[in-house]
CSV table of C-alpha atoms in Angstrom, one decimal:
chain,number,residue,atom,x,y,z
I,1,ASP,CA,4.8,83.2,-17.5
I,2,THR,CA,5.1,79.8,-19.1
I,3,ALA,CA,8.2,79.6,-21.3
I,4,VAL,CA,7.1,76.6,-23.4
I,5,SER,CA,3.4,75.7,-23.4
I,6,GLN,CA,1.5,72.8,-25.0
I,7,THR,CA,-2.1,72.2,-25.6
I,8,PRO,CA,-3.9,70.0,-24.8
I,9,LYS,CA,-2.3,68.4,-21.8
I,10,TYR,CA,-4.3,65.2,-22.3
I,11,LEU,CA,-5.7,63.9,-25.6
I,12,VAL,CA,-7.8,60.8,-25.9
I,13,THR,CA,-8.9,59.7,-29.4
I,14,GLN,CA,-9.7,56.7,-31.5
I,15,MET,CA,-7.7,54.9,-34.0
I,16,GLY,CA,-7.8,56.4,-37.5
I,17,ASN,CA,-8.5,59.9,-36.3
I,18,ASP,CA,-6.3,63.0,-37.2
I,19,LYS,CA,-5.2,65.2,-34.3
I,20,SER,CA,-2.9,68.1,-33.6
I,21,ILE,CA,-0.9,69.2,-30.6
I,22,LYS,CA,0.1,72.8,-30.3
I,23,CYS,CA,3.3,74.2,-28.9
I,24,GLU,CA,4.2,77.8,-28.2
I,25,GLN,CA,7.3,79.4,-26.8
I,26,ASN,CA,7.7,82.9,-25.6
I,27,LEU,CA,11.5,82.8,-25.1
I,28,GLY,CA,12.4,84.3,-28.5
I,29,HIS,CA,14.1,81.0,-29.5
I,30,ASP,CA,14.6,80.2,-33.1
I,31,THR,CA,14.8,76.4,-32.9
I,32,MET,CA,12.0,74.1,-31.8
I,33,TYR,CA,11.8,70.3,-31.3
I,34,TRP,CA,9.3,67.5,-30.8
I,35,TYR,CA,10.2,64.5,-28.6
I,36,LYS,CA,8.2,61.4,-28.0
I,37,GLN,CA,8.4,59.6,-24.6
I,38,ASP,CA,7.2,56.0,-24.7
I,39,SER,CA,5.7,53.9,-21.9
I,40,LYS,CA,9.1,53.0,-20.7
I,41,LYS,CA,10.0,56.7,-20.3
I,42,PHE,CA,12.4,56.6,-23.2
I,43,LEU,CA,12.7,60.0,-24.9
I,44,LYS,CA,13.4,60.2,-28.6
I,45,ILE,CA,13.7,63.1,-30.9
I,46,MET,CA,11.1,63.3,-33.7
I,47,PHE,CA,11.8,66.7,-35.3
I,48,SER,CA,14.2,69.6,-35.1
I,49,TYR,CA,13.1,72.8,-36.8
I,50,ASN,CA,14.1,76.3,-37.3
I,51,ASN,CA,12.9,78.7,-40.0
I,52,LYS,CA,15.4,77.4,-42.4
I,53,GLU,CA,15.7,73.8,-41.8
I,54,LEU,CA,13.6,70.8,-40.8
I,55,ILE,CA,15.4,67.7,-39.7
I,56,ILE,CA,13.3,64.6,-39.4
I,57,ASN,CA,14.2,61.5,-37.4
I,58,GLU,CA,14.2,58.8,-40.1
I,59,THR,CA,12.2,56.5,-37.8
I,60,VAL,CA,9.2,58.8,-37.6
I,61,PRO,CA,6.3,57.7,-39.8
I,62,ASN,CA,5.2,60.2,-42.4
I,63,ARG,CA,1.8,60.4,-40.6
I,64,PHE,CA,3.5,62.8,-38.3
I,65,SER,CA,4.2,66.3,-39.6
I,66,PRO,CA,5.3,69.5,-37.9
I,67,LYS,CA,3.9,72.8,-39.0
I,68,SER,CA,5.2,76.2,-37.9
I,69,PRO,CA,3.0,79.2,-38.6
I,70,ASP,CA,5.7,81.4,-37.1
I,71,LYS,CA,8.9,81.3,-35.1
I,72,ALA,CA,7.1,81.0,-31.7
I,73,HIS,CA,4.9,78.0,-32.7
I,74,LEU,CA,5.6,74.4,-33.8
I,75,ASN,CA,2.5,72.3,-34.0
I,76,LEU,CA,2.5,68.5,-34.4
I,77,HIS,CA,-0.1,67.0,-36.8
I,78,ILE,CA,-0.8,63.3,-36.7
I,79,ASN,CA,-2.8,61.5,-39.3
I,80,SER,CA,-4.5,58.1,-39.1
I,81,LEU,CA,-3.6,57.6,-35.4
I,82,GLU,CA,-2.5,54.1,-34.4
I,83,LEU,CA,-2.4,52.4,-31.0
I,84,GLY,CA,1.4,52.6,-31.0
I,85,ASP,CA,1.2,56.4,-31.1
I,86,SER,CA,0.1,56.5,-27.5
I,87,ALA,CA,2.8,58.3,-25.6
I,88,VAL,CA,3.7,61.6,-24.1
I,89,TYR,CA,4.9,64.2,-26.6
I,90,PHE,CA,7.2,67.0,-25.5
I,91,CYS,CA,7.9,70.2,-27.3
I,92,ALA,CA,11.1,72.1,-26.6
I,93,SER,CA,12.9,75.1,-27.8
I,94,SER,CA,16.4,76.6,-27.8
I,95,ARG,CA,18.6,79.2,-29.4
I,96,ARG,CA,20.4,77.9,-32.3
I,97,PRO,CA,24.2,78.0,-31.9
I,98,GLY,CA,26.2,79.8,-34.5
I,99,ALA,CA,29.2,78.3,-36.2
I,100,GLY,CA,31.9,77.4,-33.8
I,101,LYS,CA,29.9,78.5,-30.7
I,102,SER,CA,28.7,76.6,-27.8
I,103,SER,CA,25.3,75.0,-27.8
I,104,TYR,CA,22.3,76.3,-25.8
I,105,GLU,CA,20.1,74.4,-23.4
I,106,GLN,CA,16.7,73.3,-24.4
I,107,TYR,CA,13.5,74.3,-22.5
I,108,PHE,CA,10.8,71.7,-22.4
I,109,GLY,CA,7.0,72.1,-22.3
I,110,PRO,CA,4.9,70.2,-19.8
I,111,GLY,CA,4.0,67.4,-22.3
I,112,THR,CA,0.9,66.1,-23.9
I,113,ARG,CA,-0.3,62.7,-23.0
I,114,LEU,CA,-1.9,61.1,-26.1
I,115,THR,CA,-4.0,58.0,-25.7
I,116,VAL,CA,-5.2,56.2,-28.7
I,117,THR,CA,-8.1,53.7,-28.2
H,1,ALA,CA,26.1,59.1,-33.7
H,2,GLN,CA,26.4,60.6,-30.3
H,3,SER,CA,24.8,58.5,-27.6
H,4,VAL,CA,24.6,58.1,-23.8
H,5,THR,CA,24.2,55.1,-21.6
H,6,GLN,CA,22.7,55.1,-18.1
H,7,PRO,CA,23.6,51.7,-16.6
H,8,ASP,CA,21.3,51.9,-13.6
H,9,ILE,CA,17.5,51.7,-14.3
H,10,HIS,CA,16.5,52.1,-10.7
H,11,ILE,CA,18.4,53.4,-7.6
H,12,THR,CA,17.2,53.5,-4.1
H,13,VAL,CA,18.9,55.7,-1.5
H,14,SER,CA,18.0,56.7,2.1
H,15,GLU,CA,17.2,60.3,2.7
H,16,GLY,CA,20.3,62.2,3.7
H,17,ALA,CA,22.6,59.7,2.0
H,18,SER,CA,24.8,60.7,-0.9
H,19,LEU,CA,23.9,60.0,-4.5
H,20,GLU,CA,25.7,59.2,-7.7
H,21,LEU,CA,24.0,58.5,-11.0
H,22,ARG,CA,26.1,57.2,-13.8
H,23,CYS,CA,26.2,58.3,-17.4
H,24,ASN,CA,28.6,57.2,-20.1
H,25,TYR,CA,28.7,58.8,-23.5
H,26,SER,CA,29.9,57.8,-26.9
H,27,TYR,CA,31.4,60.6,-29.0
H,28,GLY,CA,34.7,61.3,-30.6
H,29,ALA,CA,35.1,65.0,-29.8
H,30,THR,CA,34.1,66.9,-26.8
H,31,PRO,CA,30.4,66.4,-26.3
H,32,TYR,CA,27.8,68.8,-25.0
H,33,LEU,CA,26.2,66.9,-22.1
H,34,PHE,CA,23.2,67.6,-20.0
H,35,TRP,CA,21.3,66.2,-17.0
H,36,TYR,CA,17.5,66.6,-16.8
H,37,VAL,CA,15.1,65.6,-14.1
H,38,GLN,CA,11.5,64.6,-14.6
H,39,SER,CA,9.1,64.5,-11.6
H,40,PRO,CA,6.1,62.3,-11.9
H,41,GLY,CA,3.6,63.7,-14.4
H,42,GLN,CA,5.8,66.7,-15.1
H,43,GLY,CA,8.0,68.0,-17.9
H,44,LEU,CA,11.8,68.0,-18.0
H,45,GLN,CA,13.9,70.4,-16.0
H,46,LEU,CA,17.5,71.1,-16.7
H,47,LEU,CA,19.8,70.3,-13.7
H,48,LEU,CA,23.1,71.2,-15.3
H,49,LYS,CA,25.1,71.2,-18.5
H,50,TYR,CA,28.7,70.8,-19.7
H,51,PHE,CA,30.0,72.5,-22.8
H,52,SER,CA,33.7,73.1,-22.1
H,53,GLY,CA,36.0,74.4,-19.4
H,54,ASP,CA,35.9,73.3,-15.8
H,55,THR,CA,35.1,69.6,-15.7
H,56,LEU,CA,33.1,69.9,-12.4
H,57,VAL,CA,29.9,71.7,-13.1
H,58,GLN,CA,27.4,72.9,-10.5
H,59,GLY,CA,23.7,72.8,-11.1
H,60,ILE,CA,20.4,73.6,-9.4
H,61,LYS,CA,19.0,71.8,-6.3
H,62,GLY,CA,22.5,71.0,-5.0
H,63,PHE,CA,23.5,68.7,-7.8
H,64,GLU,CA,26.9,68.6,-9.5
H,65,ALA,CA,28.4,66.5,-12.3
H,66,GLU,CA,31.9,65.7,-13.3
H,67,PHE,CA,33.0,65.3,-16.9
H,68,LYS,CA,35.8,62.7,-17.2
H,69,ARG,CA,37.1,62.3,-20.7
H,70,SER,CA,39.3,59.3,-19.9
H,71,GLN,CA,36.3,57.4,-18.7
H,72,SER,CA,33.7,58.8,-21.1
H,73,SER,CA,31.6,59.6,-18.2
H,74,PHE,CA,29.4,62.5,-16.9
H,75,ASN,CA,28.1,61.2,-13.5
H,76,LEU,CA,25.6,63.2,-11.5
H,77,ARG,CA,26.2,63.6,-7.7
H,78,LYS,CA,24.5,65.0,-4.7
H,79,PRO,CA,26.0,64.9,-1.2
H,80,SER,CA,22.7,64.6,0.7
H,81,VAL,CA,19.5,63.5,-0.9
H,82,HIS,CA,16.1,64.9,0.0
H,83,TRP,CA,12.8,63.0,-0.3
H,84,SER,CA,11.8,65.6,-3.0
H,85,ASP,CA,14.6,64.4,-5.2
H,86,ALA,CA,12.7,61.2,-6.0
H,87,ALA,CA,12.2,61.4,-9.8
H,88,GLU,CA,13.4,60.2,-13.1
H,89,TYR,CA,16.9,61.4,-14.2
H,90,PHE,CA,18.0,61.6,-17.8
H,91,CYS,CA,21.5,62.1,-19.1
H,92,ALA,CA,21.6,63.6,-22.7
H,93,VAL,CA,24.1,64.5,-25.3
H,94,GLU,CA,23.6,66.9,-28.1
H,95,SER,CA,23.5,65.4,-31.5
H,96,SER,CA,25.0,67.6,-34.2
H,97,ASN,CA,23.5,65.4,-37.0
H,98,SER,CA,19.9,65.8,-35.7
H,99,GLY,CA,19.7,69.6,-35.8
H,100,TYR,CA,21.2,69.9,-32.3
H,101,ALA,CA,18.5,67.7,-30.8
H,102,LEU,CA,19.2,65.7,-27.7
H,103,ASN,CA,19.9,62.0,-27.5
H,104,PHE,CA,18.7,60.8,-24.2
H,105,GLY,CA,19.8,57.9,-22.1
H,106,LYS,CA,17.0,55.5,-20.9
H,107,GLY,CA,16.8,57.2,-17.5
H,108,THR,CA,17.4,56.3,-13.9
H,109,SER,CA,14.5,56.2,-11.6
H,110,LEU,CA,15.5,57.4,-8.1
H,111,LEU,CA,13.6,56.2,-5.0
H,112,VAL,CA,14.3,57.9,-1.7
H,113,THR,CA,13.4,56.0,1.5
H,114,PRO,CA,12.9,57.6,4.9
């Protein structure tokens, strides 16, 4: 069973289009994330989300928006796609640490390679 | 903000040789540190993590890492490298001001020669 899944695996689209990437986790986690990996393999957090709090990396354009229909899903919507949005997008999930407790590891999906032409 | 630095962009080792990948962190308190591996075209797999306690942590695939507070380092080691270890390796630190997201280093690409 896949713990964190993403669809589609590959997405090729033209500039100006709107697209979505879906993410689902079956681990019972309550916190999910979206990361972007650029062409130089650098990974950067875009969003951190649980059912109470959305934390947005200030460098992320507002064309990007996460939407969570339920705790097991965190989809990524991208409006007006630009060439610079081409990258691999990773979804991840983890349990959320309680106050004073240790953190928990994040489990990553297989990634979605987005190519904007 | 918490951050990590991986000084080596590329490393080449011979199969069977030992390996050490460097990671330095920047954080005032005890950080939560991780090493992930990414094989070509794949997602990220956790090798090991350090939260507290014993500073030498064991991970999967024969990897280990040692947390050294005095040197602000969390280097990854393996005594004998296999050709299948060729991959991209990422050190990461948890960022408490980003909803517990990970701040990754820029990665070290490992090439294993016969």
